[in-house]
Amino acid sequence: MAETAIELSPTAQSEIAEALNQCVAETAVLTMLAQNFHWNVEGPHFGPLHELFQTLYEDHFVGQDDLAERIKAIDMHAEGTLAGMVARSKIKEVEGAPDDTEMLRVLMEAEMTLAKTLAGAANIAETHGDLLTQDLAIERGRAHEKFAWMLRAHLKRMS
């Protein structure tokens, strides 16, 4: 039976919020990776990569907000500290100044990691009959798979 946010059991709320907080954390770290690379990309592919990385971080910032607001809609706490997000995330920050090819590879892998995390969140939401969270997680997962494809296409061009 489909449930709305206020009809979810406390167990469902907790499990869904945990999954969504994981998604928020990974989205936050990925957003910053894309912005960092946007600021620091150099070389002959500067123009298109600078623009692509901006597209990523702008999309991801909005997605992060949508996920956090869904956590609040189910009456749970949305993790809001950078330290908490970095500690929780399976996506890790990158130190130093990687070249443009490495930036693309790192972002592509991070996009796929996040797409997988979102698919898992969709499954958890479905288990609890929370179709609205499931739909949001699926929508965001599709966006991240698409970005992974775009990054892969750039990598092929650069090989």
Coordinates of C-alpha atoms in Angstrom, one line a residue:
M1 CA 0.0 0.0 0.0
A2 CA 1.3 3.4 -0.9
E3 CA 2.2 5.7 2.0
T4 CA 2.6 9.4 2.2
A5 CA 5.3 11.0 4.4
I6 CA 3.0 11.4 7.4
E7 CA 1.7 7.8 7.2
L8 CA 5.1 6.1 7.3
S9 CA 6.0 4.1 10.4
P10 CA 8.8 5.3 12.6
T11 CA 10.9 2.4 11.4
A12 CA 10.2 3.3 7.8
Q13 CA 11.0 7.0 8.4
S14 CA 14.3 6.1 10.0
E15 CA 15.4 3.6 7.3
I16 CA 14.4 6.0 4.5
A17 CA 16.0 9.0 6.2
E18 CA 19.3 7.0 6.7
A19 CA 19.3 6.1 3.0
L20 CA 18.5 9.7 1.9
N21 CA 21.2 11.1 4.2
Q22 CA 23.7 8.9 2.5
C23 CA 22.5 10.3 -0.9
V24 CA 22.8 13.9 0.4
A25 CA 26.3 13.3 1.7
E26 CA 27.5 11.8 -1.5
T27 CA 25.8 14.5 -3.5
A28 CA 27.4 17.2 -1.4
V29 CA 30.9 15.7 -1.9
L30 CA 30.3 15.3 -5.6
T31 CA 29.0 18.8 -5.9
M32 CA 32.2 20.2 -4.4
L33 CA 34.4 17.9 -6.5
A34 CA 32.7 19.3 -9.7
Q35 CA 33.1 22.9 -8.4
N36 CA 36.7 22.3 -7.5
F37 CA 37.4 20.9 -11.0
H38 CA 35.4 23.7 -12.6
W39 CA 37.7 26.2 -10.8
N40 CA 41.0 24.3 -11.6
V41 CA 40.6 22.7 -15.0
E42 CA 43.3 23.7 -17.5
G43 CA 44.5 22.7 -20.9
P44 CA 43.2 22.5 -24.4
H45 CA 39.8 21.2 -23.3
F46 CA 39.3 24.0 -20.7
G47 CA 36.2 25.5 -22.3
P48 CA 33.9 22.5 -22.7
L49 CA 35.1 21.0 -19.4
H50 CA 34.7 24.2 -17.4
E51 CA 31.1 24.5 -18.7
L52 CA 30.4 20.8 -18.1
F53 CA 31.7 20.9 -14.5
Q54 CA 29.5 23.9 -13.9
T55 CA 26.5 22.1 -15.2
L56 CA 27.2 19.2 -12.8
Y57 CA 27.6 21.2 -9.7
E58 CA 24.6 23.4 -10.4
D59 CA 22.4 20.3 -11.0
H60 CA 23.8 18.5 -7.9
F61 CA 23.2 21.5 -5.6
V62 CA 19.5 21.5 -6.5
G63 CA 19.4 17.7 -6.2
Q64 CA 21.0 17.8 -2.8
D65 CA 18.4 20.3 -1.6
D66 CA 15.5 18.1 -3.0
L67 CA 16.8 15.1 -1.2
A68 CA 17.3 16.9 2.1
E69 CA 13.8 18.4 1.9
R70 CA 12.4 15.0 1.4
I71 CA 14.1 13.9 4.6
K72 CA 12.3 16.8 6.4
A73 CA 9.0 15.9 4.7
I74 CA 9.2 12.5 6.4
D75 CA 9.9 14.3 9.7
M76 CA 13.5 13.3 10.1
H77 CA 16.8 15.1 10.6
A78 CA 18.8 16.0 7.4
E79 CA 22.5 15.9 8.0
G80 CA 23.8 19.4 7.4
T81 CA 27.4 19.5 8.4
L82 CA 30.2 19.3 5.9
A83 CA 32.3 17.1 8.3
G84 CA 29.4 14.7 8.7
M85 CA 28.8 14.5 4.9
V86 CA 32.5 14.0 4.1
A87 CA 32.8 11.3 6.8
R88 CA 29.7 9.4 5.6
S89 CA 30.3 9.7 1.8
K90 CA 31.7 6.8 -0.3
I91 CA 32.8 9.5 -2.7
K92 CA 36.1 11.0 -1.5
E93 CA 37.6 14.4 -2.0
V94 CA 40.7 14.7 -4.3
E95 CA 43.8 16.5 -3.1
G96 CA 46.1 18.4 -5.4
A97 CA 45.5 19.3 -9.0
P98 CA 44.7 16.4 -11.2
D99 CA 44.9 16.8 -15.0
D100 CA 41.7 17.1 -17.0
T101 CA 41.6 13.4 -17.9
E102 CA 41.8 12.4 -14.2
M103 CA 39.1 15.0 -13.3
L104 CA 36.8 13.3 -15.8
R105 CA 37.6 9.8 -14.5
V106 CA 37.1 10.8 -10.9
L107 CA 33.8 12.5 -11.7
M108 CA 32.5 9.6 -13.8
E109 CA 33.2 7.1 -11.1
A110 CA 31.6 9.4 -8.5
E111 CA 28.5 9.8 -10.6
M112 CA 28.1 6.0 -10.9
T113 CA 28.7 5.5 -7.2
L114 CA 25.9 8.1 -6.4
A115 CA 23.6 6.5 -9.0
K116 CA 24.0 3.2 -7.2
T117 CA 23.4 4.7 -3.8
L118 CA 20.2 6.4 -5.1
A119 CA 19.0 3.1 -6.6
G120 CA 19.5 1.5 -3.2
A121 CA 17.5 4.3 -1.6
A122 CA 14.7 3.8 -4.1
N123 CA 14.6 0.1 -3.2
I124 CA 14.3 1.0 0.5
A125 CA 11.6 3.5 -0.2
E126 CA 9.7 0.9 -2.3
T127 CA 9.9 -1.7 0.5
H128 CA 8.1 0.8 2.8
G129 CA 5.5 1.8 0.2
D130 CA 7.0 5.3 0.0
L131 CA 6.5 5.9 -3.8
L132 CA 7.2 9.6 -3.6
T133 CA 10.7 9.1 -2.2
Q134 CA 11.2 6.2 -4.6
D135 CA 10.4 8.4 -7.5
L136 CA 12.7 11.2 -6.3
A137 CA 15.6 8.7 -5.9
I138 CA 15.0 7.2 -9.3
E139 CA 14.8 10.6 -10.9
R140 CA 18.1 11.7 -9.3
G141 CA 19.7 8.3 -10.1
R142 CA 18.9 8.7 -13.8
A143 CA 20.4 12.2 -13.8
H144 CA 23.7 10.9 -12.3
E145 CA 23.8 8.0 -14.8
K146 CA 23.4 10.5 -17.6
F147 CA 26.2 12.7 -16.3
A148 CA 28.4 9.5 -16.0
W149 CA 27.7 8.8 -19.7
M150 CA 28.6 12.4 -20.7
L151 CA 31.8 12.2 -18.7
R152 CA 32.6 8.8 -20.3
A153 CA 32.0 10.4 -23.8
H154 CA 34.5 13.1 -23.0
L155 CA 37.1 10.5 -21.9
K156 CA 36.7 8.6 -25.2
R157 CA 37.3 11.8 -27.1
M158 CA 40.5 12.6 -25.1
S159 CA 42.0 9.1 -25.5

